[in-house]
Tab-separated table of C-alpha atoms in Angstrom:
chain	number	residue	atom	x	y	z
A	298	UNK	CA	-41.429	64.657	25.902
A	299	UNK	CA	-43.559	62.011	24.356
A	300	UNK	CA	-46.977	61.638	24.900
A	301	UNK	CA	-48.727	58.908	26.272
A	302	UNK	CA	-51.728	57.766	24.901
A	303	UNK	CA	-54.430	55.032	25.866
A	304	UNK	CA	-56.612	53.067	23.287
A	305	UNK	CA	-59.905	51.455	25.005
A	306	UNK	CA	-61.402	48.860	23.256
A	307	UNK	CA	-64.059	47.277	24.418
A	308	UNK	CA	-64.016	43.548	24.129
A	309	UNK	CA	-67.221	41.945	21.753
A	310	UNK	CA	-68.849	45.499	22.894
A	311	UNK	CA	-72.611	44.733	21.781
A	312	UNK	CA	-72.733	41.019	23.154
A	313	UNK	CA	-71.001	41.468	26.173
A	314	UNK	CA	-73.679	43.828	27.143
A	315	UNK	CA	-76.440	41.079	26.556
A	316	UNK	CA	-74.675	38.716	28.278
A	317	UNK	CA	-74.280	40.970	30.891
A	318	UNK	CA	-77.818	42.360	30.946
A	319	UNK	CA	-79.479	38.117	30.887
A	320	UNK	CA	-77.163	36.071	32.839
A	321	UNK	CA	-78.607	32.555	31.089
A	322	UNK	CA	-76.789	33.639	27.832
A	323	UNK	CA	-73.347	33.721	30.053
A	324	UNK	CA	-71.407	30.736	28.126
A	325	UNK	CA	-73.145	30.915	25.038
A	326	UNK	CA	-72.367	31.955	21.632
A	327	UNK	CA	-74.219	35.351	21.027
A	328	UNK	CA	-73.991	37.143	17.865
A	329	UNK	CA	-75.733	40.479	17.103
A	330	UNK	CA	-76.280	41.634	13.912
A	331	UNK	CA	-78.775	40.568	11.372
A	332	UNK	CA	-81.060	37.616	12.273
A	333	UNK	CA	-80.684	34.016	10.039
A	334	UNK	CA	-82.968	33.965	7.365
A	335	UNK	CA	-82.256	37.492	6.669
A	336	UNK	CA	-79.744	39.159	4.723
A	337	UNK	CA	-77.946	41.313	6.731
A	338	UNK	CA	-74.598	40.818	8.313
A	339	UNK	CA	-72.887	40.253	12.015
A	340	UNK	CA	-71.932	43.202	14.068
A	341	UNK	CA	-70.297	41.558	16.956
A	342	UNK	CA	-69.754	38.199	17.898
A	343	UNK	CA	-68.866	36.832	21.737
A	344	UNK	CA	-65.568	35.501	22.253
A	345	UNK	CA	-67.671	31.783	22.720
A	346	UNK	CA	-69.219	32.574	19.127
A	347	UNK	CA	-65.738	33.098	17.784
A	348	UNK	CA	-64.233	30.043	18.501
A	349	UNK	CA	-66.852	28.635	15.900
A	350	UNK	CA	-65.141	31.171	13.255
A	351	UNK	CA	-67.888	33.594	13.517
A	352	UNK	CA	-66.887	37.282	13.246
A	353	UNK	CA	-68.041	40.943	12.743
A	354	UNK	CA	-68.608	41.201	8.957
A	355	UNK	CA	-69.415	38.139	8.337
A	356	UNK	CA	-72.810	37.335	6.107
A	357	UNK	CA	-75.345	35.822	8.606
A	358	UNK	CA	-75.758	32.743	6.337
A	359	UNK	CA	-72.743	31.994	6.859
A	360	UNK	CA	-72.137	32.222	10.202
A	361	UNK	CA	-75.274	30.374	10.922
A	362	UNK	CA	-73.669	27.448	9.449
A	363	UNK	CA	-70.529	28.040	11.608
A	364	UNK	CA	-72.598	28.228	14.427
A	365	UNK	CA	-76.203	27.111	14.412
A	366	UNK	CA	-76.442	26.509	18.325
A	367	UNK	CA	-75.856	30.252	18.697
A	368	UNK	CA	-78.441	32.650	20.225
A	369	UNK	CA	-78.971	35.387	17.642
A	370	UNK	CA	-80.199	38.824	18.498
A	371	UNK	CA	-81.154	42.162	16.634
A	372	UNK	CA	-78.466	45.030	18.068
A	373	UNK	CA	-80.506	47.488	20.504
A	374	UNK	CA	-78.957	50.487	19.453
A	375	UNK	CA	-80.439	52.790	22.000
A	376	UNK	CA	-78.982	51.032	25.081
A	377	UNK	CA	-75.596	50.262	23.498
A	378	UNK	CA	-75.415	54.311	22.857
A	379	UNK	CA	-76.561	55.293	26.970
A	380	UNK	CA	-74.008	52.729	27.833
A	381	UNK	CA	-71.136	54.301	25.582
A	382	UNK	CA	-71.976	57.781	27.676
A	383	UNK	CA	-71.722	55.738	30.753
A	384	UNK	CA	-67.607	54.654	29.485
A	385	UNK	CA	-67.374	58.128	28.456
A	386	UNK	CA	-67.949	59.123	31.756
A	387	UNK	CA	-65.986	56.569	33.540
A	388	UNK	CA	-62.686	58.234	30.746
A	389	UNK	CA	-63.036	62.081	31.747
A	390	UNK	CA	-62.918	60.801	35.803
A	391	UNK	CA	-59.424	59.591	34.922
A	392	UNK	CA	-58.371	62.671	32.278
A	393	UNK	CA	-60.444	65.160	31.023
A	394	UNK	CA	-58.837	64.548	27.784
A	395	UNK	CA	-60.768	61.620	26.261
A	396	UNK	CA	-62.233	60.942	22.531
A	397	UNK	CA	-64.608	58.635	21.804
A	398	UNK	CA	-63.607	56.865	18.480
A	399	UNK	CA	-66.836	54.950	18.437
A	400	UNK	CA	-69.222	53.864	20.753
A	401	UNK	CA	-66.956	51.057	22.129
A	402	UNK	CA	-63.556	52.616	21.235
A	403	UNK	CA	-62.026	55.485	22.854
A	404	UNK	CA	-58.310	57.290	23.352
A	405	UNK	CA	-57.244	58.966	26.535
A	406	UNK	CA	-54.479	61.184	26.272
A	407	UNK	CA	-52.977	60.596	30.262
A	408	UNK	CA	-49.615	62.902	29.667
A	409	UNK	CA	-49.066	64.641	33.273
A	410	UNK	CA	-51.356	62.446	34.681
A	411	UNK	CA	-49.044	60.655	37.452
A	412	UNK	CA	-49.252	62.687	40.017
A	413	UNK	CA	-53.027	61.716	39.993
A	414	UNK	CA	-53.342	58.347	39.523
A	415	UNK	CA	-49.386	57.314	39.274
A	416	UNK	CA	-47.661	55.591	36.276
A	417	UNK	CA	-48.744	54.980	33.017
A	418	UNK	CA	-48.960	51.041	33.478
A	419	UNK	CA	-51.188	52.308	36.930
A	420	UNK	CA	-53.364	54.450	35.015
A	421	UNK	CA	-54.422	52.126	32.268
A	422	UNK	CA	-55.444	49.377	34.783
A	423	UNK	CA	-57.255	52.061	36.583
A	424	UNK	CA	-59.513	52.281	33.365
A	425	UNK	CA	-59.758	48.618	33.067
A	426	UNK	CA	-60.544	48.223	37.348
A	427	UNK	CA	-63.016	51.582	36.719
A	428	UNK	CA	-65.181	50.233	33.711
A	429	UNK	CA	-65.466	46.797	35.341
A	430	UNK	CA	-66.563	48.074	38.961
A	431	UNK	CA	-69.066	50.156	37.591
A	432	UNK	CA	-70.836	48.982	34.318
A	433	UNK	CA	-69.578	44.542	34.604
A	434	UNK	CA	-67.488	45.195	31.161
A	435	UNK	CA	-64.339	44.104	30.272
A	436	UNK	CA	-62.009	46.315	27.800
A	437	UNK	CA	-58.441	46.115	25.971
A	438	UNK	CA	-56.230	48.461	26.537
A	439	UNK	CA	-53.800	49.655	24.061
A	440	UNK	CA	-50.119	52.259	25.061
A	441	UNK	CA	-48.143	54.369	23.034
A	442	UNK	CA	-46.769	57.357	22.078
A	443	UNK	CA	-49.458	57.933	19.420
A	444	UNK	CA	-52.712	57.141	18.342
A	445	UNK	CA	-51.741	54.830	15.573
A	446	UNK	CA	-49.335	52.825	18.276
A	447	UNK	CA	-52.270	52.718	21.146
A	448	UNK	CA	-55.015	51.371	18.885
A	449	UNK	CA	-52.706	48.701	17.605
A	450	UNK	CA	-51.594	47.653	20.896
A	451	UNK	CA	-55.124	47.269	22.195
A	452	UNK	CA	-55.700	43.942	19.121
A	453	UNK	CA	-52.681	42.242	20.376
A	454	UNK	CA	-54.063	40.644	23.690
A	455	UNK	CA	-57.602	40.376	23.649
A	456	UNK	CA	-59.597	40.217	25.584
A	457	UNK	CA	-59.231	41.769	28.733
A	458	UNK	CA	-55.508	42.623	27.346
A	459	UNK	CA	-52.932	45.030	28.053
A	460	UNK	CA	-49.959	45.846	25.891
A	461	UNK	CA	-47.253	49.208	26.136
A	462	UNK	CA	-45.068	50.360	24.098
A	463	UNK	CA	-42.100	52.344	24.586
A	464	UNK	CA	-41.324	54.489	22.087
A	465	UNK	CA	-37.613	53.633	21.636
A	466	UNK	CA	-39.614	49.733	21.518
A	467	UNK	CA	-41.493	51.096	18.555
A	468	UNK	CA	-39.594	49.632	15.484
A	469	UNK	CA	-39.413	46.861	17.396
A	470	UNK	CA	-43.035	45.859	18.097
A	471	UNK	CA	-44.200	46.716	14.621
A	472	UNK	CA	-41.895	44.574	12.631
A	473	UNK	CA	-43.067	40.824	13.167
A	474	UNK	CA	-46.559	41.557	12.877
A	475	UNK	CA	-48.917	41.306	9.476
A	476	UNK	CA	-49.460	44.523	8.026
A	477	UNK	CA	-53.293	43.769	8.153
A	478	UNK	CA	-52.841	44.842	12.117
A	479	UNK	CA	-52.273	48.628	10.255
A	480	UNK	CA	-56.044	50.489	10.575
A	481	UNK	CA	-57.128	51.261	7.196
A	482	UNK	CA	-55.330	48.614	5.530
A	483	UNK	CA	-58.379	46.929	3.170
A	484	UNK	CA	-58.523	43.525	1.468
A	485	UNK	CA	-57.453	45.303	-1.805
A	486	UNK	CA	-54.509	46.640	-0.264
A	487	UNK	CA	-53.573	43.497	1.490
A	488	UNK	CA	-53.795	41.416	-1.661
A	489	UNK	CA	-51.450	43.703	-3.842
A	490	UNK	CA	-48.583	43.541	-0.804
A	491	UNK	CA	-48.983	39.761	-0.837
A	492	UNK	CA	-48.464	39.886	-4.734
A	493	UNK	CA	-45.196	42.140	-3.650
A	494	UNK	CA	-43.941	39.775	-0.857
A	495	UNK	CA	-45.132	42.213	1.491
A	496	UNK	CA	-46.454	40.247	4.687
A	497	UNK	CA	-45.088	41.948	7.804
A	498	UNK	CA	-44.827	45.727	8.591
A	499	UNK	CA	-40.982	45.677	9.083
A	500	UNK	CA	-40.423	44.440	5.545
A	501	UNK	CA	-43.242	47.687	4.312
A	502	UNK	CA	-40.853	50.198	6.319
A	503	UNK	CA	-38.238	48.628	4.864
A	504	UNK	CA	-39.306	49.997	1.288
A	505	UNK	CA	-38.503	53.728	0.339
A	506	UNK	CA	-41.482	55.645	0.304
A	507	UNK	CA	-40.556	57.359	-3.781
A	508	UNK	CA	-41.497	53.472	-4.257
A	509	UNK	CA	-44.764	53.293	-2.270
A	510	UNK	CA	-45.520	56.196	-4.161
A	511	UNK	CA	-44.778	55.304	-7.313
A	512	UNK	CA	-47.519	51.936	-6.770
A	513	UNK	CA	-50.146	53.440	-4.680
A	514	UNK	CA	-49.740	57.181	-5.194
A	515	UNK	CA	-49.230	60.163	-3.526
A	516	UNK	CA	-51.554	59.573	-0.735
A	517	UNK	CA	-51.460	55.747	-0.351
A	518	UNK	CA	-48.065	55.596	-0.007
A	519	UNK	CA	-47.042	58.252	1.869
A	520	UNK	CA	-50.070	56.909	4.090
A	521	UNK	CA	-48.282	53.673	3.886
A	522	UNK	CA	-45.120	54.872	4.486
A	523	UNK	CA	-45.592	57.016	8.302
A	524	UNK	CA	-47.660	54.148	9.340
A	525	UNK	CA	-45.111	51.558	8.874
A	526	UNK	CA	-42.696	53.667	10.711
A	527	UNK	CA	-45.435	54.173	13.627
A	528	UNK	CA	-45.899	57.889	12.549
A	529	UNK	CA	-49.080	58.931	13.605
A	530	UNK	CA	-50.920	62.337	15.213
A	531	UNK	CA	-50.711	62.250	19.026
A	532	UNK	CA	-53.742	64.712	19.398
A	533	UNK	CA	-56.850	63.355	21.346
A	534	UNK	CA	-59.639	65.570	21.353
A	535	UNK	CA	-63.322	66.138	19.494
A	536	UNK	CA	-61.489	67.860	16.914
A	537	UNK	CA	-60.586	65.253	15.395
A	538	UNK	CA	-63.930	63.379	15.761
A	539	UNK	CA	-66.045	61.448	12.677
A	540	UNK	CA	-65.544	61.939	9.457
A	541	UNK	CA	-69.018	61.236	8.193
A	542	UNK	CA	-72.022	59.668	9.289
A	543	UNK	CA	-73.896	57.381	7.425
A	544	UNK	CA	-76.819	54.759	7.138
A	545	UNK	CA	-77.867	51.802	5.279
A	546	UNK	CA	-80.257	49.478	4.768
A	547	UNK	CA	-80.125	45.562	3.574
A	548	UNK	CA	-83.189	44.183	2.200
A	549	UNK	CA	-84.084	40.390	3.042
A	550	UNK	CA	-85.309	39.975	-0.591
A	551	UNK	CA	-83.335	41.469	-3.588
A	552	UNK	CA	-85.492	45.453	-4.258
A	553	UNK	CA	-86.655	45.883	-7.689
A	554	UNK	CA	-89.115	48.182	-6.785
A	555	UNK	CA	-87.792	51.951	-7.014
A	556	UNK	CA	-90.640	53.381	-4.687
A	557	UNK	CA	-89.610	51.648	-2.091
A	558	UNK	CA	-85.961	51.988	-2.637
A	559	UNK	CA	-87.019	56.171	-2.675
A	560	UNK	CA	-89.138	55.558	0.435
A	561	UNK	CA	-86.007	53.713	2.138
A	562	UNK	CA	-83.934	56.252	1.112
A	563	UNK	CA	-86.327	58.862	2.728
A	564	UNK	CA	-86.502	57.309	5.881
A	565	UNK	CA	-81.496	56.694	5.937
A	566	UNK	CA	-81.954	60.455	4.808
A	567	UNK	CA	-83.727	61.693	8.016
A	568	UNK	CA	-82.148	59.541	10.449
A	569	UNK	CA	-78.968	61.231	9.225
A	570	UNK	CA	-80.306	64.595	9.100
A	571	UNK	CA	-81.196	64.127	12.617
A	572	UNK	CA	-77.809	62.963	13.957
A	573	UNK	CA	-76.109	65.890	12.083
A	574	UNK	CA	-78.484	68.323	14.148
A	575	UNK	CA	-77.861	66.523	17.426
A	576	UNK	CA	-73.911	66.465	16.771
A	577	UNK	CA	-73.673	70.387	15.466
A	578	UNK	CA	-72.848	69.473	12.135
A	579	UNK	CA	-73.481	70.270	8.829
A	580	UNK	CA	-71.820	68.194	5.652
A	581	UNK	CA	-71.243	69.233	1.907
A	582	UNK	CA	-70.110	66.086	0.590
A	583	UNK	CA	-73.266	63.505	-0.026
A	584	UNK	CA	-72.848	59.549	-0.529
A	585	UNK	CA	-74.566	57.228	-2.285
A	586	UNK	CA	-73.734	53.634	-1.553
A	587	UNK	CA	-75.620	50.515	-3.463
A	588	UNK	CA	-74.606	46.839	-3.263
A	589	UNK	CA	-76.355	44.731	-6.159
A	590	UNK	CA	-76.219	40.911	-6.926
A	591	UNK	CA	-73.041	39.295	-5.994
A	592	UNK	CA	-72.186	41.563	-3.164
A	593	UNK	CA	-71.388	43.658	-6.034
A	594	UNK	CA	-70.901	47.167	-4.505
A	595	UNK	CA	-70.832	50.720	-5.853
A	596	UNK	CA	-70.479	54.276	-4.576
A	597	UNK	CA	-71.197	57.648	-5.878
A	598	UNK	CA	-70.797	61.323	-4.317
A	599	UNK	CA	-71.635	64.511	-4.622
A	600	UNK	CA	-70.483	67.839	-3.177
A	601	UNK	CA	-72.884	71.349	-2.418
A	602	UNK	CA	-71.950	74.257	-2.191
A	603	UNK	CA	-72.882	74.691	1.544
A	604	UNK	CA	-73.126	72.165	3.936
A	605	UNK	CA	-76.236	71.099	5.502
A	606	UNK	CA	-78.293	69.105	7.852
A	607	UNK	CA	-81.344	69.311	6.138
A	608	UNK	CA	-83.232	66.067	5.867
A	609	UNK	CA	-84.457	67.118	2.700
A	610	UNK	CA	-81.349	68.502	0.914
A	611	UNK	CA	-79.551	65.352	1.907
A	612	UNK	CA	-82.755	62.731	0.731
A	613	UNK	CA	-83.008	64.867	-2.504
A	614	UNK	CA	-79.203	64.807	-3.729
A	615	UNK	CA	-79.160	61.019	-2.867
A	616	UNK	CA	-81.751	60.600	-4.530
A	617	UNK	CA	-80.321	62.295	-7.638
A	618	UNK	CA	-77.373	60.130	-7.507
A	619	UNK	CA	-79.177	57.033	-7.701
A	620	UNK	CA	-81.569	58.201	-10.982
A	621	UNK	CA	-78.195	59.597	-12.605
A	622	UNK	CA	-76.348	55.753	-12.009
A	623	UNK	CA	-75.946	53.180	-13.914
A	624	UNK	CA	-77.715	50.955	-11.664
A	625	UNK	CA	-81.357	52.034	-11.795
A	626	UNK	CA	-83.789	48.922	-12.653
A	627	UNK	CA	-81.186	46.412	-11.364
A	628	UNK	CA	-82.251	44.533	-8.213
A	629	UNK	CA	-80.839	45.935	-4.745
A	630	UNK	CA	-79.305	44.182	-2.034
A	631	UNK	CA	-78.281	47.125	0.042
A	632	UNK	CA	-78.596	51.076	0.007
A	633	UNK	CA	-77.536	53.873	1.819
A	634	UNK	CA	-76.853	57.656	1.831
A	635	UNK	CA	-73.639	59.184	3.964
A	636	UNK	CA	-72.925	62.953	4.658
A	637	UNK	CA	-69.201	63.847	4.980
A	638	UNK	CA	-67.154	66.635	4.561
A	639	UNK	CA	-68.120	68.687	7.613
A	640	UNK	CA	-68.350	72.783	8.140
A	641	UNK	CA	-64.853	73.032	9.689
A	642	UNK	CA	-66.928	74.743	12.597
A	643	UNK	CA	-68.409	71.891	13.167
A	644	UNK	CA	-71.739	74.053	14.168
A	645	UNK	CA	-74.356	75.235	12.008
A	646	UNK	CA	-74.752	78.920	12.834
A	647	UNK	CA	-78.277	80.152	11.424
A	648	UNK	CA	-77.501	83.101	8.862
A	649	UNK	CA	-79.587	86.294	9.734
A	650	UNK	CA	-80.306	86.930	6.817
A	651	UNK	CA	-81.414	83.540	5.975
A	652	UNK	CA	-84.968	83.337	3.975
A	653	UNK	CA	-88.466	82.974	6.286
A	654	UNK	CA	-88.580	79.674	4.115
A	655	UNK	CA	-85.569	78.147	5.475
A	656	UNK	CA	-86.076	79.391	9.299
A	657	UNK	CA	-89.914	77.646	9.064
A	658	UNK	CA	-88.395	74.510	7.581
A	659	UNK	CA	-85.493	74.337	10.205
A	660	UNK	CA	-87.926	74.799	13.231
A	661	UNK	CA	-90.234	71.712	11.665
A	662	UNK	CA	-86.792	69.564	11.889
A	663	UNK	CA	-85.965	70.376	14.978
A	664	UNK	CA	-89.388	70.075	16.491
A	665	UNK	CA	-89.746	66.398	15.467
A	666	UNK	CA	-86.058	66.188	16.339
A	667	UNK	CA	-87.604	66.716	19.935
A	668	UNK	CA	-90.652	64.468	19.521
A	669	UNK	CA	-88.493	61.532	18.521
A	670	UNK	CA	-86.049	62.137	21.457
A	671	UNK	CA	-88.836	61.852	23.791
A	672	UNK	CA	-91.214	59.157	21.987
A	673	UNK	CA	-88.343	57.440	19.921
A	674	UNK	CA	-87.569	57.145	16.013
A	675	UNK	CA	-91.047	55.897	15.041
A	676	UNK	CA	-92.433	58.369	16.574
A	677	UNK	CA	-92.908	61.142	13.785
A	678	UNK	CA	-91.660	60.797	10.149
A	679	UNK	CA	-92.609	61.862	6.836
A	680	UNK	CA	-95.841	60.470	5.748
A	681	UNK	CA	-94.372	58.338	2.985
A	682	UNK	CA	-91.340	56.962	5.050
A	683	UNK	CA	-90.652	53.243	4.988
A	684	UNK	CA	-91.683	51.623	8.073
A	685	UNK	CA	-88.957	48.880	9.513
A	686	UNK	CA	-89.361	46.782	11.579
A	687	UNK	CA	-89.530	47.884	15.693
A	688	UNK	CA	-89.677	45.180	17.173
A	689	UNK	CA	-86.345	43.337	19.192
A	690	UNK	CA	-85.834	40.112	17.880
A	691	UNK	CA	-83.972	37.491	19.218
A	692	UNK	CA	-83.402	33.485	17.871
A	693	UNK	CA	-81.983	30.443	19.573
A	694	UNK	CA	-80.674	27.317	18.416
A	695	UNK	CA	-83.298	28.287	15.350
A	696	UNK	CA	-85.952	29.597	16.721
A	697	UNK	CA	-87.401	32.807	16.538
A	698	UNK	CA	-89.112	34.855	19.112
A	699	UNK	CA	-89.870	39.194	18.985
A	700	UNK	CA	-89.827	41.240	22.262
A	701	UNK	CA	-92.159	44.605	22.253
């Protein structure tokens, strides 16, 4: 029997909360992200914002000129995360087999599930009727037999959208649309199919895969290949959680200045170290990621021999990647450090014969671990740590006011 699996989206996630949480910006265009003036980037942009061609990605400059009336507002991290438990929440009242994709995305895997809450079609407006009633959201909902299906089906009728697929209507929904709809098909990608003709997905399944191959290698194209022909794991569960978790930084000026790039670093390095402990994990792989003049972007990785979640370990290796580059003395747009690669246990088990050293250092991390939980980031950090800015900052129509 197939499977039946839900993808929740939730519709322009980060603004919909603020509109939610101050009813004057109801109407408006919001976008959160980086502030104008500065520059970072959008995150997410309300559906009114949109319509001005404003969208996630997008450099802030740039939308700015798109949309100048907009109200702009620095993403509050903290609140989107408690309300991302909340939807979690809402998800394991309806099957307790739910994965959270991201904090606004999630898959529900509702197989068996009729006798509860009735038909497929019932069940996923059960989610959308749930997460409404109880946190004033709206989401997208996505059906299919797989992942790969769902989460395509929940972009085709946003917002506030629902879209099923059958599996014998599989071939058949795929077919007419662009193969950019495919997750993890990049610009790069996008631009060679163009070159090839390729527009739509049914004229990519039409190709044999020796051929995909044969252009994008093994892996592309045999990537390539199941997901044009909707082939895609039907498994929902933490096991197959996130890959990596990373952090960056965009400075408003061009950095030349290598202490503070270190001190930046420093700062990525132990916010990642901390998420790692909170999650259970521990990474081997180690990422470097720069962006120079020109948007001109680079990354460089390492591997260790055993994984870690030591703030330290992590700063120090990512730090050695960036003296080793090619790129040292060159002015910085952007940095950041990622951790991937997880202990396939997924839970860092202390070794009992591990050295004194090591047990002192890991009872320091998770001691301020508990002092920022309680106090927040700021609260404790190394004593040469970069200090960003705390404050919430929010502009309209051009100007500029901070919220404590």
């Amino acid at each position: 029997m197939s499977r039946v699996i839900l993808h929740i989206d939730m519709d322009a996630f980060f603004a919909a909360v603020e509109q939610r949480d101050d009813p004057s910006l109801a109407g408006k265009p919001v976008i959160i992200g980086a502030l104008p003036g500065s520059r970072g980037v959008v995150s997410t942009a309300s559906y009114e914002a949109r319509k001005y061609g404003v969208h996630s990605a997008m450099p802030i400059a740039q939308a700015y000129k798109r949309c100048p009336q907009g109200v702009y507002l620095s993403p509050d991290g903290r609140k989107y995360f408690q309300i991302s438990k909340q939807i979690k929440a809402i998800l394991q009242d309806i099957t307790p087999r739910v994965q959270m994709a991201s904090v606004d995305e999630a898959y529900l895997d509702i197989t068996g599930c009729e006798k509860l809450h009735g038909t497929p079609r019932q069940t996923a407006l059960l989610v959308k009727e749930q997460i409404r009633k109880q946190l004033q959201l709206g989401c997208s909902v996505g059906m299919g037999p797989n992942r790969l299906i769902a989460k395509i089906a929940s972009d085709i009728d946003k917002p506030d959208g629902l879209t099923i697929v059958m599996p014998e209507d599989l071939a058949d929904f795929l077919a007419p649309l662009e193969v950019g709809r495919i997750p993890g098909i990049g610009k790069q990608t996008n631009k060679v199919l163009a070159k090839l003709g390729i527009k739509l997905i049914g004229q990519l399944a039409s190709i044999p895969k020796e051929i995909l191959v044969e252009r994008f290698g093994e892996k592309g194209g045999e990537s390539l290949y199941r997901k044009s022909h909707g082939i895609s794991s039907d498994f929902v569960g933490e096991g197959e959680g996130r890959k990596s978790i990373s952090k960056e930084r965009t400075f408003g000026v061009d950095e030349t200045s290598e202490e503070k790039l270190r001190h930046v670093l420093l700062k990525l390095s132990g916010d990642i170290g901390r998420q790692l402990r909170k999650e259970n994990r521990s990474g081997r792989c180690l990422t470097l990621k720069i962006r120079l003049e020109g948007f001109e972007t680079h990354t460089c990785s390492k591997t260790i021999d055993k994984p870690t979640d030591a703030d330290d370990v992590i700063f120090n290796k990512a730090w050695d990647l960036y003296r080793q580059s090619a790129y040292t003395g060159r002015p910085v747009r952007l940095i950041g450090v990622g951790v991937s690669d997880f202990d396939s246990e997924a839970r860092v088990q202390l070794d009992l014969f591990e050295q004194p050293k090591k047990q002192k250092t890991r009872s320091v991390y998770q001691a301020m671990d508990a002092i920022r939980d309680k106090f927040g980031s700021n609260s404790i950090k190394p004593a040469d740590a970069y200090d960003g800015n705390v404050n919430k900052e929010k502009v309209e129509g051009g100007r500029k006011k901070e919220e404590n």
